[in-house]
PDB file of C-alpha atoms in Angstrom:
ATOM      1  CA  GLY A   1     128.063  96.027  36.018  1.00  0.00           C
ATOM      2  CA  VAL A   2     126.887  99.418  34.729  1.00  0.00           C
ATOM      3  CA  MET A   3     124.245  97.826  32.500  1.00  0.00           C
ATOM      4  CA  SER A   4     122.701  96.047  35.481  1.00  0.00           C
ATOM      5  CA  GLU A   5     122.578  99.343  37.371  1.00  0.00           C
ATOM      6  CA  ASN A   6     120.265 100.879  34.763  1.00  0.00           C
ATOM      7  CA  ASP A   7     118.465  97.882  33.281  1.00  0.00           C
ATOM      8  CA  SER A   8     116.541  95.556  35.571  1.00  0.00           C
ATOM      9  CA  TYR A   9     116.443  92.840  32.869  1.00  0.00           C
ATOM     10  CA  ALA A  10     120.238  92.830  32.681  1.00  0.00           C
ATOM     11  CA  ARG A  11     120.444  92.831  36.476  1.00  0.00           C
ATOM     12  CA  ASP A  12     117.965  89.951  36.749  1.00  0.00           C
ATOM     13  CA  ALA A  13     119.899  87.968  34.135  1.00  0.00           C
ATOM     14  CA  LEU A  14     123.105  88.391  36.160  1.00  0.00           C
ATOM     15  CA  ILE A  15     121.312  87.312  39.328  1.00  0.00           C
ATOM     16  CA  CYS A  16     119.612  84.304  37.680  1.00  0.00           C
ATOM     17  CA  ASN A  17     123.012  83.134  36.485  1.00  0.00           C
ATOM     18  CA  GLU A  18     124.367  83.695  40.011  1.00  0.00           C
ATOM     19  CA  ILE A  19     127.090  86.040  38.789  1.00  0.00           C
ATOM     20  CA  HIS A  20     126.870  87.860  42.133  1.00  0.00           C
ATOM     21  CA  PHE A  21     127.871  84.658  43.944  1.00  0.00           C
ATOM     22  CA  ASN A  22     130.779  84.202  41.524  1.00  0.00           C
ATOM     23  CA  LEU A  23     131.930  87.737  42.325  1.00  0.00           C
ATOM     24  CA  ILE A  24     131.651  87.140  46.076  1.00  0.00           C
ATOM     25  CA  GLU A  25     133.643  83.918  45.741  1.00  0.00           C
ATOM     26  CA  LEU A  26     136.267  85.633  43.604  1.00  0.00           C
ATOM     27  CA  VAL A  27     136.703  88.372  46.227  1.00  0.00           C
ATOM     28  CA  SER A  28     137.091  85.871  49.034  1.00  0.00           C
ATOM     29  CA  LYS A  29     139.652  83.756  47.166  1.00  0.00           C
ATOM     30  CA  THR A  30     142.056  86.374  45.835  1.00  0.00           C
ATOM     31  CA  ASP A  31     144.618  88.744  47.262  1.00  0.00           C
ATOM     32  CA  ASN A  32     144.712  90.857  44.107  1.00  0.00           C
ATOM     33  CA  VAL A  33     143.405  94.282  45.197  1.00  0.00           C
ATOM     34  CA  GLU A  34     142.467  95.304  41.658  1.00  0.00           C
ATOM     35  CA  VAL A  35     140.324  92.177  41.240  1.00  0.00           C
ATOM     36  CA  ILE A  36     138.758  92.720  44.677  1.00  0.00           C
ATOM     37  CA  ASN A  37     137.937  96.363  43.914  1.00  0.00           C
ATOM     38  CA  ALA A  38     136.515  95.609  40.461  1.00  0.00           C
ATOM     39  CA  SER A  39     134.445  92.681  41.737  1.00  0.00           C
ATOM     40  CA  CYS A  40     133.004  94.685  44.617  1.00  0.00           C
ATOM     41  CA  GLU A  41     132.211  97.584  42.299  1.00  0.00           C
ATOM     42  CA  ALA A  42     130.396  95.180  39.951  1.00  0.00           C
ATOM     43  CA  LEU A  43     128.436  93.822  42.931  1.00  0.00           C
ATOM     44  CA  SER A  44     127.383  97.322  43.932  1.00  0.00           C
ATOM     45  CA  HIS A  45     126.104  98.002  40.405  1.00  0.00           C
ATOM     46  CA  VAL A  46     123.971  94.855  40.517  1.00  0.00           C
ATOM     47  CA  PHE A  47     122.182  96.022  43.664  1.00  0.00           C
ATOM     48  CA  GLU A  48     122.091  99.766  42.869  1.00  0.00           C
ATOM     49  CA  ASN A  49     119.248  99.255  40.421  1.00  0.00           C
ATOM     50  CA  PRO A  50     116.157 100.587  42.237  1.00  0.00           C
ATOM     51  CA  GLU A  51     113.778  98.023  40.684  1.00  0.00           C
ATOM     52  CA  GLN A  52     112.613  95.516  43.288  1.00  0.00           C
ATOM     53  CA  ILE A  53     114.632  92.308  43.655  1.00  0.00           C
ATOM     54  CA  ASP A  54     112.884  89.192  44.884  1.00  0.00           C
ATOM     55  CA  PHE A  55     113.279  89.019  48.672  1.00  0.00           C
ATOM     56  CA  SER A  56     114.472  85.400  48.524  1.00  0.00           C
ATOM     57  CA  ILE A  57     117.427  86.512  46.380  1.00  0.00           C
ATOM     58  CA  LEU A  58     118.299  89.284  48.827  1.00  0.00           C
ATOM     59  CA  LEU A  59     118.076  86.877  51.760  1.00  0.00           C
ATOM     60  CA  ASP A  60     120.139  84.323  49.891  1.00  0.00           C
ATOM     61  CA  CYS A  61     123.156  86.520  49.343  1.00  0.00           C
ATOM     62  CA  PHE A  62     123.003  89.200  52.041  1.00  0.00           C
ATOM     63  CA  LYS A  63     125.161  87.419  54.615  1.00  0.00           C
ATOM     64  CA  SER A  64     127.789  86.593  51.992  1.00  0.00           C
ATOM     65  CA  ILE A  65     127.939  90.209  50.903  1.00  0.00           C
ATOM     66  CA  ALA A  66     127.942  91.527  54.478  1.00  0.00           C
ATOM     67  CA  SER A  67     130.850  89.213  55.304  1.00  0.00           C
ATOM     68  CA  LEU A  68     132.903  91.217  52.777  1.00  0.00           C
ATOM     69  CA  LEU A  69     132.952  94.090  55.302  1.00  0.00           C
ATOM     70  CA  ASN A  70     136.195  92.549  56.542  1.00  0.00           C
ATOM     71  CA  ILE A  71     138.034  93.467  53.335  1.00  0.00           C
ATOM     72  CA  ASN A  72     140.984  95.826  53.785  1.00  0.00           C
ATOM     73  CA  SER A  73     140.545  97.816  50.570  1.00  0.00           C
ATOM     74  CA  LYS A  74     138.702 101.099  51.126  1.00  0.00           C
ATOM     75  CA  ASP A  75     137.485 101.176  47.521  1.00  0.00           C
ATOM     76  CA  ALA A  76     136.026  97.694  47.923  1.00  0.00           C
ATOM     77  CA  LEU A  77     134.490  98.634  51.280  1.00  0.00           C
ATOM     78  CA  GLN A  78     132.795 101.659  49.709  1.00  0.00           C
ATOM     79  CA  SER A  79     131.232  99.383  47.103  1.00  0.00           C
ATOM     80  CA  ILE A  80     130.141  96.812  49.679  1.00  0.00           C
ATOM     81  CA  LEU A  81     128.619  99.513  51.878  1.00  0.00           C
ATOM     82  CA  VAL A  82     126.678 100.852  48.855  1.00  0.00           C
ATOM     83  CA  CYS A  83     125.525  97.306  48.179  1.00  0.00           C
ATOM     84  CA  ILE A  84     124.353  96.755  51.752  1.00  0.00           C
ATOM     85  CA  VAL A  85     122.601 100.142  51.871  1.00  0.00           C
ATOM     86  CA  ASP A  86     120.751  99.410  48.637  1.00  0.00           C
ATOM     87  CA  MET A  87     119.776  95.925  49.786  1.00  0.00           C
ATOM     88  CA  THR A  88     118.492  97.192  53.137  1.00  0.00           C
ATOM     89  CA  VAL A  89     116.478  99.907  51.390  1.00  0.00           C
ATOM     90  CA  GLN A  90     114.717  97.205  49.393  1.00  0.00           C
ATOM     91  CA  MET A  91     114.348  94.863  52.360  1.00  0.00           C
ATOM     92  CA  PRO A  92     114.728  96.692  55.692  1.00  0.00           C
ATOM     93  CA  SER A  93     114.500  93.488  57.744  1.00  0.00           C
ATOM     94  CA  LEU A  94     118.003  92.612  56.506  1.00  0.00           C
ATOM     95  CA  ILE A  95     119.234  95.095  59.121  1.00  0.00           C
ATOM     96  CA  PHE A  96     118.576  92.454  61.761  1.00  0.00           C
ATOM     97  CA  SER A  97     121.075  90.134  60.039  1.00  0.00           C
ATOM     98  CA  ILE A  98     123.784  92.748  60.556  1.00  0.00           C
ATOM     99  CA  PHE A  99     123.258  92.444  64.294  1.00  0.00           C
ATOM    100  CA  GLU A 100     122.960  88.635  64.172  1.00  0.00           C
ATOM    101  CA  MET A 101     126.323  88.498  62.396  1.00  0.00           C
ATOM    102  CA  ASN A 102     127.851  90.995  64.889  1.00  0.00           C
ATOM    103  CA  PHE A 103     128.760  93.311  62.015  1.00  0.00           C
ATOM    104  CA  HIS A 104     127.325  96.325  63.818  1.00  0.00           C
ATOM    105  CA  LYS A 105     130.679  96.516  65.630  1.00  0.00           C
ATOM    106  CA  ARG A 106     132.576  96.584  62.345  1.00  0.00           C
ATOM    107  CA  ILE A 107     130.260  99.279  60.998  1.00  0.00           C
ATOM    108  CA  VAL A 108     130.968 101.533  63.980  1.00  0.00           C
ATOM    109  CA  GLU A 109     134.718 100.834  63.527  1.00  0.00           C
ATOM    110  CA  LEU A 110     134.515 101.987  59.894  1.00  0.00           C
ATOM    111  CA  LEU A 111     132.581 105.192  60.666  1.00  0.00           C
ATOM    112  CA  PRO A 112     135.518 107.478  61.628  1.00  0.00           C
ATOM    113  CA  ASP A 113     137.385 106.721  58.385  1.00  0.00           C
ATOM    114  CA  PRO A 114     136.845 109.861  56.240  1.00  0.00           C
ATOM    115  CA  GLU A 115     136.859 107.785  53.042  1.00  0.00           C
ATOM    116  CA  LEU A 116     134.035 105.607  54.372  1.00  0.00           C
ATOM    117  CA  THR A 117     132.087 107.944  56.661  1.00  0.00           C
ATOM    118  CA  ALA A 118     129.441 109.024  54.118  1.00  0.00           C
ATOM    119  CA  TYR A 119     128.734 105.400  53.179  1.00  0.00           C
ATOM    120  CA  VAL A 120     128.599 104.197  56.778  1.00  0.00           C
ATOM    121  CA  LEU A 121     126.285 107.054  57.791  1.00  0.00           C
ATOM    122  CA  ARG A 122     123.799 105.977  55.096  1.00  0.00           C
ATOM    123  CA  LEU A 123     123.886 102.452  56.467  1.00  0.00           C
ATOM    124  CA  ILE A 124     123.486 103.624  60.053  1.00  0.00           C
ATOM    125  CA  ASP A 125     120.486 105.654  58.905  1.00  0.00           C
ATOM    126  CA  ASN A 126     118.934 102.422  57.578  1.00  0.00           C
ATOM    127  CA  MET A 127     119.863 100.660  60.813  1.00  0.00           C
ATOM    128  CA  SER A 128     117.732 103.078  62.824  1.00  0.00           C
ATOM    129  CA  ILE A 129     114.792 100.659  62.403  1.00  0.00           C
ATOM    130  CA  ALA A 130     116.531  98.142  64.663  1.00  0.00           C
ATOM    131  CA  GLN A 131     115.153  97.023  67.982  1.00  0.00           C
ATOM    132  CA  PRO A 132     115.953  99.257  70.992  1.00  0.00           C
ATOM    133  CA  SER A 133     118.298  96.588  72.366  1.00  0.00           C
ATOM    134  CA  GLN A 134     120.176  96.562  69.050  1.00  0.00           C
ATOM    135  CA  ILE A 135     120.444 100.351  69.026  1.00  0.00           C
ATOM    136  CA  ASN A 136     121.838 100.044  72.543  1.00  0.00           C
ATOM    137  CA  GLU A 137     124.455  97.625  71.167  1.00  0.00           C
ATOM    138  CA  LEU A 138     125.493 100.276  68.617  1.00  0.00           C
ATOM    139  CA  LEU A 139     125.846 102.806  71.415  1.00  0.00           C
ATOM    140  CA  LYS A 140     127.946 100.357  73.463  1.00  0.00           C
ATOM    141  CA  CYS A 141     130.289 100.074  70.476  1.00  0.00           C
ATOM    142  CA  GLY A 142     130.967 103.809  70.707  1.00  0.00           C
ATOM    143  CA  LEU A 143     128.560 105.100  68.063  1.00  0.00           C
ATOM    144  CA  PHE A 144     127.528 108.161  70.058  1.00  0.00           C
ATOM    145  CA  SER A 145     131.082 109.380  70.621  1.00  0.00           C
ATOM    146  CA  VAL A 146     131.982 108.923  66.939  1.00  0.00           C
ATOM    147  CA  LEU A 147     128.828 110.763  65.852  1.00  0.00           C
ATOM    148  CA  THR A 148     129.652 113.560  68.302  1.00  0.00           C
ATOM    149  CA  GLU A 149     133.121 113.932  66.765  1.00  0.00           C
ATOM    150  CA  LEU A 150     131.558 114.051  63.291  1.00  0.00           C
ATOM    151  CA  LEU A 151     129.435 117.057  64.303  1.00  0.00           C
ATOM    152  CA  MET A 152     132.475 119.280  63.745  1.00  0.00           C
ATOM    153  CA  THR A 153     133.095 117.998  60.209  1.00  0.00           C
ATOM    154  CA  GLU A 154     131.478 118.240  56.781  1.00  0.00           C
ATOM    155  CA  PHE A 155     129.216 115.358  57.870  1.00  0.00           C
ATOM    156  CA  THR A 156     127.244 117.465  60.379  1.00  0.00           C
ATOM    157  CA  GLY A 157     124.064 117.335  58.300  1.00  0.00           C
ATOM    158  CA  ASP A 158     124.309 113.590  57.862  1.00  0.00           C
ATOM    159  CA  VAL A 159     124.829 112.960  61.573  1.00  0.00           C
ATOM    160  CA  PHE A 160     121.433 114.485  62.318  1.00  0.00           C
TER     161      PHE A 160
END
């Protein structure tokens, strides 16, 4: 995990051997919270490396990773949010998949959770490239009211 974060060759070797898919499968097939947290953290390290990843690889696994937003572990969710943020930085058009999968609703649901707020705000920042109709969908999910509440917290700077 940590090696792939700093070394693009190590990261590419993990991806070529589809270790990321093994981790995703492991997370979806276990109830062991420690395994879920460790697997999601390893996934985040794979995608934290700032060196460009082939777009076909990002497209290939994005929906599987985004589907992990339904996990109940906050530690795992933090890692998955980091993963999604890093993937959407590399390939901004992945944002549209979030809306296609209806995960924009889940993202707004996660925003008020103080343990997740910073991570969700980074993702929402990336989502600002969405189509006006998609931004309207975020607003319909209550985004504006949650952001307004966050103005009176330590996240004031991030809300703007």
